[in-house]
Coordinates of C-alpha atoms in Angstrom, one line a residue:
X165 CA 104.3 55.7 111.9
X166 CA 101.2 57.3 110.3
X167 CA 98.9 55.4 107.9
X168 CA 99.9 57.7 105.0
X169 CA 103.6 56.8 105.5
X170 CA 102.8 53.1 105.6
X171 CA 100.8 53.4 102.4
X172 CA 103.6 55.3 100.7
X173 CA 106.2 52.8 101.7
X174 CA 104.0 50.0 100.4
X175 CA 103.7 51.7 97.1
X176 CA 107.5 52.1 97.0
X177 CA 108.1 48.4 97.7
X178 CA 105.6 47.4 95.1
X179 CA 107.1 49.7 92.5
X180 CA 110.6 48.5 93.2
X181 CA 109.4 45.0 92.7
X182 CA 107.9 45.8 89.3
X183 CA 111.1 47.5 88.2
X184 CA 113.5 44.8 89.4
X185 CA 111.4 41.8 88.8
X186 CA 110.0 42.3 85.3
X187 CA 111.7 40.3 82.5
X188 CA 114.0 42.0 80.1
X189 CA 113.0 41.2 76.5
X190 CA 115.4 39.0 74.7
X191 CA 117.0 40.6 71.7
X192 CA 119.1 38.5 69.3
X193 CA 122.5 39.6 68.2
X194 CA 123.1 41.0 64.7
X195 CA 124.8 38.9 62.2
X196 CA 128.6 39.2 62.3
X197 CA 129.6 42.4 60.3
X198 CA 132.3 42.5 57.8
X199 CA 135.2 45.0 58.4
X200 CA 133.8 47.5 55.9
X201 CA 130.4 47.5 57.5
X202 CA 132.0 47.9 60.9
X203 CA 133.7 51.1 59.6
X204 CA 130.4 52.4 58.3
X205 CA 128.8 51.7 61.6
X206 CA 131.5 53.6 63.5
X207 CA 131.1 56.5 61.0
X208 CA 127.3 56.7 61.7
X209 CA 127.9 56.4 65.4
X210 CA 130.3 59.3 65.5
X211 CA 128.7 61.7 63.0
X212 CA 124.9 60.9 62.9
X213 CA 123.7 58.9 65.9
X214 CA 123.3 61.7 68.3
X215 CA 120.4 62.6 70.6
X216 CA 118.1 64.9 68.7
X217 CA 119.3 63.6 65.3
X218 CA 119.4 59.9 64.2
X219 CA 119.3 58.2 67.5
X220 CA 117.2 57.9 70.6
X221 CA 113.7 56.7 71.2
X222 CA 112.3 58.8 68.3
X223 CA 114.9 59.5 65.7
X224 CA 114.6 62.2 63.0
X225 CA 112.7 61.0 60.0
X226 CA 112.3 57.6 61.7
X227 CA 115.9 56.8 60.7
X228 CA 118.0 55.4 63.6
X229 CA 121.7 55.2 62.7
X230 CA 122.9 53.9 66.1
X231 CA 125.1 50.8 66.1
X232 CA 122.4 48.2 66.5
X233 CA 119.7 49.7 64.3
X234 CA 121.3 51.4 61.3
X235 CA 120.9 48.3 59.1
X236 CA 117.2 47.7 59.8
X237 CA 116.5 51.5 59.5
X238 CA 118.2 52.0 56.1
X239 CA 118.5 48.9 54.0
X240 CA 115.6 48.5 51.6
X241 CA 113.6 51.1 53.5
X242 CA 111.8 53.9 51.7
X243 CA 112.8 57.5 52.5
X244 CA 110.2 59.6 54.3
X245 CA 111.1 62.6 52.3
X246 CA 111.0 60.8 48.9
X247 CA 109.1 57.5 49.4
X248 CA 109.8 56.4 45.8
X249 CA 113.5 56.2 46.7
X250 CA 115.0 53.8 49.2
X251 CA 117.4 55.1 51.8
X252 CA 119.8 52.3 51.0
X253 CA 119.0 50.5 47.7
X254 CA 120.9 47.2 48.0
X255 CA 123.8 47.1 45.5
X256 CA 122.9 50.5 44.0
X257 CA 124.4 53.4 45.9
X258 CA 123.8 55.9 43.0
X259 CA 120.0 55.8 43.6
X260 CA 120.2 55.4 47.4
X261 CA 118.6 58.5 49.0
X262 CA 121.0 58.3 51.9
X263 CA 124.0 58.9 49.6
X264 CA 122.1 61.7 47.9
X265 CA 121.5 63.5 51.2
X266 CA 125.1 63.2 52.3
X267 CA 126.3 64.7 49.0
X268 CA 123.6 67.4 48.8
X269 CA 122.6 66.1 45.4
X270 CA 119.9 67.6 43.2
X271 CA 116.4 66.3 44.0
X272 CA 116.8 66.0 47.7
X273 CA 114.2 67.5 50.1
X274 CA 115.6 69.9 52.7
X275 CA 119.3 70.4 53.2
X276 CA 122.5 68.3 52.9
X277 CA 123.3 66.1 55.9
X278 CA 124.6 66.2 58.5
X279 CA 122.9 69.4 59.5
X280 CA 125.3 70.2 62.3
X281 CA 129.0 70.1 62.1
X282 CA 131.3 69.4 59.1
X283 CA 129.9 67.5 56.1
X284 CA 131.3 64.1 55.4
X285 CA 134.3 64.0 53.2
X286 CA 134.3 62.1 49.8
X287 CA 136.4 59.4 51.5
X288 CA 133.8 58.9 54.2
X289 CA 131.0 58.9 51.7
X290 CA 133.0 56.5 49.6
X291 CA 133.0 54.0 52.6
X292 CA 129.2 54.1 52.6
X293 CA 129.0 53.8 48.8
X294 CA 131.3 50.7 48.9
X295 CA 129.2 49.2 51.7
X296 CA 125.9 49.7 49.8
X297 CA 127.5 48.3 46.5
X298 CA 128.5 45.2 48.4
X299 CA 125.0 44.4 49.7
X300 CA 123.8 41.4 47.5
X301 CA 120.7 40.6 49.4
X302 CA 118.7 41.9 52.4
X303 CA 119.4 40.1 55.7
X304 CA 115.8 39.8 56.9
X305 CA 116.8 38.5 60.3
X306 CA 118.5 41.8 61.1
X307 CA 115.5 43.8 59.8
X308 CA 113.1 41.7 61.9
X309 CA 115.1 41.9 65.1
X310 CA 117.1 45.1 65.2
X311 CA 119.2 45.3 68.4
X312 CA 119.0 48.7 70.3
X313 CA 122.2 50.1 71.8
X314 CA 120.2 51.0 74.9
X315 CA 116.7 51.3 76.2
X316 CA 114.8 54.4 77.0
X317 CA 112.3 54.1 79.9
X318 CA 111.3 57.8 79.2
X319 CA 111.6 59.9 76.1
X320 CA 111.9 63.2 77.9
X321 CA 114.1 64.7 80.6
X322 CA 111.1 65.1 83.0
X323 CA 108.1 62.9 83.6
X324 CA 106.0 65.9 84.5
X325 CA 108.1 67.4 87.2
X326 CA 110.2 64.4 88.4
X327 CA 113.6 63.9 86.7
X328 CA 114.1 60.9 84.4
X329 CA 117.4 59.2 83.6
X330 CA 117.9 60.6 80.1
X331 CA 121.2 62.3 79.4
X332 CA 122.8 63.8 76.3
X333 CA 125.8 63.1 74.1
X334 CA 128.9 64.9 75.4
X335 CA 129.1 68.6 74.3
X336 CA 125.4 68.8 73.5
X337 CA 123.0 71.4 74.9
X338 CA 119.5 71.1 76.1
X339 CA 116.9 73.9 76.4
X340 CA 113.9 73.4 78.6
X341 CA 110.9 75.6 79.3
X342 CA 108.1 74.6 81.8
X343 CA 104.9 76.6 82.2
X344 CA 101.9 76.3 84.5
X345 CA 98.8 78.5 84.3
X346 CA 98.0 79.7 87.8
X347 CA 94.1 79.7 87.4
X348 CA 92.5 76.3 87.3
X349 CA 90.1 74.6 85.0
X350 CA 87.3 75.2 87.6
X351 CA 87.7 79.0 87.0
X352 CA 85.8 78.3 83.8
X353 CA 85.3 80.3 80.7
X354 CA 85.8 83.8 82.3
X355 CA 89.5 82.8 82.8
X356 CA 89.3 80.6 79.6
X357 CA 89.9 77.6 81.8
X358 CA 93.2 79.1 83.2
X359 CA 94.7 80.3 79.9
X360 CA 93.9 83.9 80.5
X361 CA 95.6 84.0 83.9
X362 CA 99.0 84.5 85.3
X363 CA 101.7 81.9 84.7
X364 CA 104.6 80.2 86.5
X365 CA 107.6 79.7 84.2
X366 CA 110.9 77.9 84.5
X367 CA 113.6 78.4 81.9
X368 CA 116.6 76.0 81.9
X369 CA 119.7 75.5 79.8
X370 CA 121.7 72.3 80.1
X371 CA 125.2 71.2 78.9
X372 CA 126.4 67.6 78.7
X373 CA 129.9 67.5 80.2
X374 CA 130.1 63.9 79.2
X375 CA 127.7 61.1 78.1
X376 CA 126.8 60.5 81.7
X377 CA 127.0 64.0 83.3
X378 CA 124.4 66.8 82.5
X379 CA 124.5 70.2 84.2
X380 CA 121.5 72.6 84.0
X381 CA 121.0 76.1 85.2
X382 CA 117.5 77.6 85.4
X383 CA 115.3 80.3 86.9
X384 CA 111.6 80.4 87.8
X385 CA 109.6 83.5 88.3
X386 CA 108.1 82.0 91.5
X387 CA 110.2 83.5 94.3
X388 CA 112.9 84.3 91.6
X389 CA 114.1 80.8 92.2
X390 CA 117.5 80.0 90.6
X391 CA 118.2 76.3 90.2
X392 CA 121.5 74.6 89.5
X393 CA 121.3 70.8 89.0
X394 CA 123.7 68.0 88.2
X395 CA 122.4 64.8 86.8
X396 CA 124.8 61.8 86.7
X397 CA 123.8 58.5 85.0
X398 CA 125.3 55.8 87.3
X399 CA 124.1 52.7 85.4
X400 CA 122.1 51.9 82.3
X401 CA 119.5 49.2 82.0
X402 CA 121.2 46.3 80.2
X403 CA 119.9 45.5 76.7
X404 CA 121.1 41.9 77.3
X405 CA 122.2 40.8 80.7
X406 CA 121.1 41.0 84.3
X407 CA 121.2 44.7 85.2
X408 CA 117.5 45.6 85.3
X409 CA 117.3 49.4 85.7
X410 CA 118.7 52.8 84.7
X411 CA 120.0 54.6 87.8
X412 CA 120.8 58.3 88.0
X413 CA 121.7 60.7 90.8
X414 CA 120.3 64.3 90.8
X415 CA 121.7 67.0 93.1
X416 CA 120.1 70.4 93.1
X417 CA 120.9 73.8 94.7
X418 CA 118.1 76.3 94.7
X419 CA 118.5 79.9 95.6
X420 CA 115.4 81.9 96.5
X421 CA 116.7 85.2 95.1
X422 CA 113.7 87.5 95.5
X423 CA 114.2 90.5 97.8
X424 CA 110.8 91.4 99.3
X425 CA 110.5 94.1 102.0
X426 CA 111.2 93.0 105.5
X427 CA 113.8 90.2 104.7
X428 CA 117.6 90.2 105.0
X429 CA 118.3 90.5 101.3
X430 CA 118.9 88.2 98.4
X431 CA 122.1 86.7 99.8
X432 CA 120.8 85.6 103.2
X433 CA 121.9 82.3 104.6
X434 CA 118.5 80.7 104.6
X435 CA 117.8 81.4 100.9
X436 CA 119.7 78.3 99.7
X437 CA 118.1 74.9 99.6
X438 CA 119.7 71.5 98.8
X439 CA 118.0 68.5 97.2
X440 CA 119.1 64.9 96.4
X441 CA 117.1 62.5 94.3
X442 CA 117.8 59.0 92.9
X443 CA 115.9 57.9 89.8
X444 CA 115.5 54.2 89.2
X445 CA 113.8 53.7 85.8
X446 CA 113.0 50.6 83.8
X447 CA 111.6 50.0 80.3
X448 CA 109.2 47.1 80.2
X449 CA 107.7 45.4 77.1
X450 CA 104.8 47.1 75.3
X451 CA 106.5 50.5 75.4
X452 CA 105.9 51.0 79.2
X453 CA 108.3 52.9 81.4
X454 CA 108.3 53.0 85.2
X455 CA 110.3 55.1 87.7
X456 CA 110.8 55.3 91.4
X457 CA 112.4 58.6 92.6
X458 CA 113.1 58.9 96.3
X459 CA 114.2 62.4 97.3
X460 CA 115.2 64.5 100.2
X461 CA 114.9 68.3 100.5
X462 CA 116.8 70.4 103.1
X463 CA 115.6 73.8 104.3
X464 CA 112.2 73.4 102.7
X465 CA 110.7 76.4 104.6
X466 CA 113.4 79.0 104.8
X467 CA 111.5 81.0 107.4
X468 CA 111.5 78.1 109.9
X469 CA 114.7 77.3 111.7
X470 CA 115.7 73.7 112.4
X471 CA 112.9 72.0 110.5
X472 CA 113.3 68.3 109.5
X473 CA 114.2 67.6 105.8
X474 CA 111.3 66.7 103.6
X475 CA 111.4 63.1 102.4
X476 CA 109.5 62.1 99.3
X477 CA 109.1 58.9 97.1
X478 CA 108.1 59.9 93.6
X479 CA 106.4 57.3 91.3
X480 CA 106.1 57.8 87.6
X481 CA 105.0 56.0 84.5
X482 CA 104.9 56.3 80.7
X483 CA 103.0 54.4 78.0
X484 CA 104.0 55.0 74.4
X485 CA 100.8 54.1 72.5
X486 CA 102.1 55.3 69.1
X487 CA 105.5 56.2 67.5
X488 CA 105.4 59.8 68.7
X489 CA 102.7 59.9 71.4
X490 CA 102.9 58.8 75.1
X491 CA 100.7 59.1 78.2
X492 CA 102.5 60.2 81.4
X493 CA 101.6 60.2 85.1
X494 CA 103.4 60.9 88.3
X495 CA 102.7 61.1 92.1
X496 CA 105.1 62.5 94.7
X497 CA 103.9 61.6 98.2
X498 CA 105.7 63.2 101.1
X499 CA 106.6 60.6 103.7
X500 CA 108.4 62.7 106.2
X501 CA 109.2 66.3 107.3
X502 CA 106.1 68.0 105.8
X503 CA 105.9 71.7 106.4
X504 CA 103.0 73.8 105.2
X505 CA 104.3 76.5 103.0
X506 CA 103.2 78.8 100.1
X507 CA 104.4 79.1 96.5
X508 CA 103.4 82.1 94.2
X509 CA 100.9 83.0 96.9
X510 CA 99.2 79.5 96.9
X511 CA 98.8 77.4 100.0
X512 CA 100.7 74.1 99.6
X513 CA 98.9 71.3 101.5
X514 CA 98.6 68.3 99.2
X515 CA 101.0 65.7 97.7
X516 CA 101.9 66.8 94.2
X517 CA 100.8 64.8 91.2
X518 CA 100.5 65.3 87.4
X519 CA 99.8 63.6 84.1
X520 CA 99.5 64.4 80.4
X521 CA 100.3 63.8 76.8
X522 CA 103.8 63.7 75.4
X523 CA 104.6 64.4 71.8
X524 CA 108.2 63.5 70.7
X525 CA 109.9 64.3 67.4
X526 CA 113.6 63.7 67.3
X527 CA 115.2 66.1 69.8
X528 CA 112.0 68.0 70.5
X529 CA 109.7 66.8 73.4
X530 CA 106.4 68.6 74.0
X531 CA 104.3 67.7 77.0
X532 CA 100.7 69.0 77.6
X533 CA 100.1 68.4 81.3
X534 CA 97.5 68.6 84.1
X535 CA 98.9 69.2 87.6
X536 CA 98.0 70.3 91.1
X537 CA 101.4 71.9 91.7
X538 CA 102.1 75.6 91.2
X539 CA 105.9 75.3 91.7
X540 CA 108.3 74.1 89.0
X541 CA 111.7 74.3 90.7
X542 CA 112.7 71.1 92.5
X543 CA 112.4 72.5 96.0
X544 CA 108.9 73.8 95.2
X545 CA 107.2 70.7 93.7
X546 CA 108.7 68.4 96.3
X547 CA 106.9 70.4 99.0
X548 CA 103.6 69.5 97.4
X549 CA 100.7 71.2 95.5
X550 CA 97.9 73.6 96.4
X551 CA 95.0 71.8 94.6
X552 CA 92.8 68.9 95.9
X553 CA 92.5 66.1 93.4
X554 CA 89.4 65.0 95.2
X555 CA 87.3 68.0 94.1
X556 CA 88.7 67.6 91.3
X557 CA 90.8 70.7 90.8
X558 CA 93.7 71.0 88.2
X559 CA 95.6 73.5 86.2
X560 CA 97.0 73.3 82.7
X561 CA 100.6 73.5 81.7
X562 CA 103.3 72.4 79.3
X563 CA 106.9 71.4 79.2
X564 CA 109.1 71.8 76.1
X565 CA 112.6 70.6 75.6
X566 CA 115.0 70.7 72.7
X567 CA 118.4 69.2 72.1
X568 CA 120.9 71.6 70.5
X569 CA 124.0 70.2 68.8
X570 CA 126.6 72.8 67.7
X571 CA 129.6 70.4 67.3

């Protein structure tokens, strides 16, 4: 066993220890809800608390209407659109901005809510009005210790290239675009530090079959690579309890669909690749997320017959240092089956790595990244990168994702 393999295995063991051994923060239970509040909570959960709207790690307008947080996020809290009005003014629904938004009343900023789907009926709004009217005093314990429904080790659906464990609410769509500029920062001003050069692009569209299963279909201009991926969330990290990590399985089919001269055509047998990855992710205190992503890639080099599968152990991390901003980093060492290949004409000879800044607003995640990889499809970045971190040599890029709710 080579020294690099031993080092990588040691990193894997240490990372797993961090994920499994760190203490889960203790979060107290909300006070017992009365039946009316329980019905309001269920209404918010079904109509408002969706990924990209009023739920998730960064909810729209900072208002999280998920089951464990709606009270702390609304009661006696100023509206971001009209700070002089409270979202829920205890005992006074007629001046509560939440009710005004639901009714589309005069004086609101923006449009009537919910933005997607049918508006709430007067009966449904009446439930909320009755609940607000019945609030005699603010329960400060619930505002000081709101209970999340779940934790989010990562805000986005990728760290840089590696998959996270995030999924979508059933029947939601996800649009993703990843871009890497081929020239590097070392190319200097003549190439405007890479921005003037050619680019590698991956476009993807995802659909959530269920809350746990996300399917995505994408295409990259590098080798005309078509990618079909299934992401299944096997287990969530427990908010309270003993289960320490999110666990998700990712299976990917890649089709190298380019048809250059001298090959057997687009539909040749060796043009299809298969990848399996398992993401173990954990949210730690102080807004830190860690991930270990072992992976295996079959048919890495389609021009070589009988090569061993490529085995990788991806490591990733996230630190959210403000409400909407996070720092990201990942490293994907190859621990077995390395084959020297090319992507977009670049010689692939180093383990891939990347890092950057993530900006999150509701369902929109924007990442500005530095990376040594030129490939964006799963079978490409797992084979490694073409730039040497020791020089240093990096290229700029970005990832953008957006949740789309039509129902």
